[in-house]
Short mmCIF file of C-alpha atoms and ligand atoms in Angstrom, two decimals:
data_model
loop_
_atom_site.label_atom_id
_atom_site.label_comp_id
_atom_site.label_asym_id
_atom_site.label_seq_id
_atom_site.Cartn_x
_atom_site.Cartn_y
_atom_site.Cartn_z
CA UNK L 200 -0.05 0.00 -0.11
CA UNK L 201 1.08 3.59 -1.05
CA UNK L 202 0.53 6.19 1.43
CA UNK L 203 -0.02 9.78 0.89
CA UNK L 204 -0.59 12.95 3.19
CA UNK L 205 -2.13 16.27 1.88
CA UNK L 206 -1.21 19.66 3.18
CA UNK L 207 -4.27 22.28 2.41
CA UNK L 208 -4.29 25.93 4.01
CA UNK L 209 -7.62 27.20 2.14
CA UNK L 210 -10.92 25.79 0.88
CA UNK L 211 -9.43 22.37 -0.09
CA UNK L 212 -11.19 21.43 -3.17
CA UNK L 213 -8.21 19.86 -4.99
CA UNK L 214 -7.49 18.07 -1.60
CA UNK L 215 -10.98 17.02 -1.74
CA UNK L 216 -10.65 15.62 -5.58
CA UNK L 217 -7.34 13.78 -4.97
CA UNK L 218 -8.76 12.02 -1.83
CA UNK L 219 -12.11 11.29 -3.69
CA UNK L 220 -10.31 9.89 -6.61
CA UNK L 221 -8.29 7.86 -4.56
CA UNK L 222 -11.03 6.08 -2.21
CA UNK L 223 -11.38 2.49 -2.20
CA UNK L 224 -7.88 2.66 -4.48
CA UNK L 225 -6.54 -1.04 -3.93
CA UNK L 226 -3.12 0.22 -3.70
CA UNK L 227 -3.18 3.83 -2.51
CA UNK L 228 -4.16 5.23 0.85
CA UNK L 229 -4.84 9.11 1.76
CA UNK L 230 -3.60 8.60 5.33
CA UNK L 231 -3.39 11.99 6.73
CA UNK L 232 -4.56 15.64 5.91
CA UNK L 233 -2.91 18.41 7.48
CA UNK L 234 -3.51 22.07 7.79
CA UNK L 235 -2.00 25.39 9.11
CA UNK L 236 -5.27 26.96 9.28
CA UNK L 237 -7.90 26.00 11.97
CA UNK L 238 -10.57 27.77 9.51
CA UNK L 239 -9.72 25.80 6.18
CA UNK L 240 -12.56 24.63 4.13
CA UNK L 241 -10.80 21.44 3.81
CA UNK L 242 -11.50 20.66 7.52
CA UNK L 243 -15.29 20.47 6.76
CA UNK L 244 -14.86 18.76 3.60
CA UNK L 245 -13.07 15.85 5.61
CA UNK L 246 -15.57 15.81 8.29
CA UNK L 247 -18.29 14.94 5.65
CA UNK L 248 -16.15 12.24 4.16
CA UNK L 249 -14.56 11.65 0.34
CA UNK L 250 -15.80 9.13 -2.50
CA UNK L 251 -18.58 8.82 -4.03
CA UNK L 252 -20.26 7.44 -0.75
CA UNK L 253 -18.49 9.88 1.53
CA UNK L 254 -17.39 6.54 3.27
CA UNK L 255 -13.59 7.70 3.19
CA UNK L 256 -12.73 9.47 6.52
CA UNK L 257 -9.19 11.07 6.69
CA UNK L 258 -7.57 12.51 10.15
CA UNK L 259 -6.95 16.20 9.83
CA UNK L 260 -4.06 17.41 11.99
CA UNK L 261 -4.18 21.45 12.75
CA UNK L 262 -0.64 22.69 13.37
CA UNK L 263 1.01 26.03 14.15
CA UNK L 264 4.10 27.98 12.82
CA UNK L 265 6.04 27.03 15.57
CA UNK L 266 5.49 23.54 14.99
CA UNK L 267 6.18 23.68 11.23
CA UNK L 268 9.27 25.76 11.20
CA UNK L 269 10.70 25.17 14.84
CA UNK L 270 10.38 21.45 15.27
CA UNK L 271 10.62 18.46 13.49
CA UNK L 272 7.56 16.91 14.61
CA UNK L 273 5.87 16.72 11.29
CA UNK L 274 8.70 15.12 9.71
CA UNK L 275 8.89 12.52 12.32
CA UNK L 276 5.06 11.88 11.81
CA UNK L 277 5.28 11.44 8.30
CA UNK L 278 8.12 9.12 8.54
CA UNK L 279 6.51 7.17 11.31
CA UNK L 280 3.59 6.59 8.99
CA UNK L 281 5.43 5.61 6.09
CA UNK L 282 4.27 8.31 3.90
CA UNK L 283 5.37 7.59 0.40
CA UNK L 284 4.26 11.24 -1.25
CA UNK L 285 3.35 14.46 0.20
CA UNK L 286 1.10 16.68 -1.73
CA UNK L 287 0.50 20.26 -1.52
CA UNK L 288 -3.09 21.23 -2.54
CA UNK L 289 -3.14 24.92 -2.17
CA UNK L 290 -0.84 25.00 0.92
CA UNK L 291 0.61 28.51 1.40
CA UNK L 292 3.75 28.30 3.55
CA UNK L 293 7.12 27.90 2.47
CA UNK L 294 8.33 24.33 3.01
CA UNK L 295 11.04 24.14 5.58
CA UNK L 296 14.38 22.56 4.42
CA UNK L 297 14.01 19.60 6.91
CA UNK L 298 10.91 18.65 5.29
CA UNK L 299 12.06 18.88 1.83
CA UNK L 300 15.15 17.01 2.67
CA UNK L 301 13.03 14.19 4.12
CA UNK L 302 10.89 14.04 1.13
CA UNK L 303 13.25 13.93 -2.00
CA UNK L 304 11.29 13.83 -5.25
CA UNK L 305 8.49 12.60 -2.96
CA UNK L 306 6.72 15.71 -2.28
CA UNK L 307 4.63 17.86 -5.20
CA UNK L 308 2.80 20.90 -5.92
CA UNK L 309 0.05 22.34 -7.87
CA UNK L 310 0.54 25.98 -9.21
CA UNK L 311 -2.41 27.53 -10.79
CA UNK L 312 -0.14 29.16 -13.53
CA UNK L 313 2.22 28.05 -16.39
CA UNK L 314 5.85 27.99 -14.43
CA UNK L 315 8.19 29.74 -14.74
CA UNK L 316 6.23 32.52 -15.47
CA UNK L 317 3.75 34.09 -12.39
CA UNK L 318 5.50 32.06 -9.53
CA UNK L 319 7.50 32.84 -6.48
CA UNK L 320 6.95 34.67 -3.26
CA UNK L 321 3.38 36.38 -2.95
CA UNK L 322 2.16 34.40 -6.40
CA UNK L 323 -0.68 32.53 -5.09
CA UNK L 324 -4.41 31.69 -5.38
CA UNK L 325 -5.90 34.91 -6.84
CA UNK L 326 -2.80 37.00 -7.26
CA UNK L 327 -1.53 34.68 -9.68
CA UNK L 328 -4.92 35.36 -12.10
CA UNK L 329 -4.92 38.85 -11.43
CA UNK L 330 -1.06 39.13 -12.53
CA UNK L 331 -2.02 37.22 -15.79
CA UNK L 332 -5.19 39.38 -16.60
CA UNK L 333 -3.24 42.62 -15.98
CA UNK L 334 -0.41 41.05 -18.21
CA UNK L 335 -2.86 40.43 -21.07
CA UNK L 336 -1.92 36.82 -21.33
CA UNK L 337 -3.82 34.75 -23.77
CA UNK L 338 -3.08 31.67 -22.20
CA UNK L 339 -2.62 30.23 -18.60
CA UNK L 340 -2.80 26.88 -16.64
CA UNK L 341 -1.39 24.55 -14.35
CA UNK L 342 1.97 23.46 -13.15
CA UNK L 343 2.41 20.33 -11.27
CA UNK L 344 6.11 20.28 -9.86
CA UNK L 345 8.35 18.56 -7.20
CA UNK L 346 9.10 20.87 -4.32
CA UNK L 347 12.40 22.32 -3.29
CA UNK L 348 13.47 25.10 -0.84
CA UNK L 349 12.03 27.63 -2.94
CA UNK L 350 8.95 28.70 -3.92
CA UNK L 351 7.77 27.26 -7.01
CA UNK L 352 10.83 26.09 -8.40
CA UNK L 353 11.25 22.50 -8.30
CA UNK L 354 11.41 20.17 -11.41
CA UNK L 355 8.26 20.20 -13.48
CA UNK L 356 6.25 17.20 -13.60
CA UNK L 357 3.17 18.14 -15.97
CA UNK L 358 1.69 21.30 -17.25
CA UNK L 359 -1.82 21.82 -19.11
CA UNK L 360 -3.09 25.26 -20.44
CA UNK L 361 -6.22 26.77 -21.28
CA UNK L 362 -7.09 29.75 -23.57
CA UNK L 363 -7.82 33.17 -22.26
CA UNK L 364 -10.57 35.63 -23.92
CA UNK L 365 -9.46 39.10 -23.70
CA UNK L 366 -12.74 39.95 -21.62
CA UNK L 367 -11.97 37.48 -18.86
CA UNK L 368 -11.76 38.72 -15.34
CA UNK L 369 -9.49 37.03 -12.69
CA UNK L 370 -12.19 35.15 -11.52
CA UNK L 371 -13.05 33.66 -15.09
CA UNK L 372 -9.07 32.76 -15.50
CA UNK L 373 -9.25 31.10 -11.68
CA UNK L 374 -12.47 28.94 -12.97
CA UNK L 375 -10.69 27.80 -16.22
CA UNK L 376 -7.50 26.70 -14.12
CA UNK L 377 -9.53 25.08 -11.41
CA UNK L 378 -11.28 22.88 -14.22
CA UNK L 379 -7.66 21.73 -15.11
CA UNK L 380 -6.37 21.26 -11.53
CA UNK L 381 -9.42 19.11 -10.59
CA UNK L 382 -9.06 16.98 -13.96
CA UNK L 383 -5.35 16.66 -13.93
CA UNK L 384 -3.84 16.81 -10.09
CA UNK L 385 -5.83 13.56 -8.80
CA UNK L 386 -4.57 11.62 -11.92
CA UNK L 387 -1.16 12.78 -11.77
CA UNK L 388 -0.86 11.79 -8.11
CA UNK L 389 -2.27 8.52 -8.85
CA UNK L 390 0.41 7.85 -11.64
CA UNK L 391 3.24 8.83 -9.42
CA UNK L 392 2.44 6.50 -6.67
CA UNK L 393 1.74 3.53 -8.86
CA UNK L 394 4.81 3.98 -10.81
CA UNK L 395 7.00 4.90 -7.45
CA UNK L 396 9.72 2.34 -6.88
CA UNK L 397 9.36 0.12 -3.61
CA UNK L 398 12.67 0.73 -2.24
C1 GAR G 630 -5.39 26.17 -6.14
O1 GAR G 630 -5.69 26.97 -7.42
C2 GAR G 630 -3.74 26.09 -6.01
O2 GAR G 630 -3.14 25.75 -7.67
C3 GAR G 630 -3.41 27.19 -5.49
O3 GAR G 630 -4.49 27.42 -4.42
C4 GAR G 630 -5.40 27.09 -5.07
C5 GAR G 630 -6.25 26.06 -3.73
O4 GAR G 630 -7.37 25.76 -4.24
N1 GAR G 630 -2.17 27.21 -4.95
C6 GAR G 630 -1.14 28.27 -4.77
O5 GAR G 630 -1.50 29.36 -5.29
C7 GAR G 630 0.41 27.67 -4.60
N2 GAR G 630 1.12 28.97 -4.83
P1 GAR G 630 -8.13 24.76 -3.42
O6 GAR G 630 -7.94 24.87 -1.96
O7 GAR G 630 -9.59 24.78 -3.34
O8 GAR G 630 -7.87 23.27 -3.46
#
C-alpha cells in the first residue's frame, strides 16, 4: 500500500478531489491531511467524508507555525506513518528545508499558472490570476512540480494550459484553471504513486 499525506491551507477543493479519486483504491491510501489553518475549508470537507459514498474519512491535523518551522514533529510523524508522497494542494507556507530533505522527489505541489511565469513569493491564489490578466496573457494553466526549498522552482512534472479571452476577469481565469486542476491533479498523484519504486 502506498501512503499519501496532503497539506492544504484553504478551501481544499483539490485535496477533496484527490482524496475522492483515491477512495477505495486497492494500492493507495490517503493517510493524513494537514493544515496550518484552523478555519480551512478542507476540515469541513474531511468531516463530510470523501469518495462517491463519502465513506472515506481521513484524519486532519491542524498545526501552528512554531510546530512547522521550529520543530521536527511533522517530519517525524510523516516518517512514522511511512508516507510515500506528500501532496501540497493549496498549501501557502514555504516548506522548511528539513521537510524537503526528508521527502526528496516525494513532495509535489500544484501552481495555478504556467511556471516559470507567475511563480515565486506572493504569487498564489487570486494574485496569480490578477497578474495574468493584467499582463494581457492569452493562455494560462497549471503546473505540477516537485518541491524544493524555493517557492515554485522544483522540477516540473506536468503542465496543462487553457485559452483566455481578452475580456476574462481574474475570476474567469480562476475558474478555467480550476477545471484543469481538478481534472489532472488526482490523476498525476495516482500515476506517480503507482510508478514509484518500492525501495
Ligand atoms: C489552487 O488553485 C492552487 O493551485 C493554488 O491555491 C488554490 C487552492 O485551491 N495554489 C497556489 O497558489 C500555491 N502557490 P483549493 O484550496 O480549492 O484546492
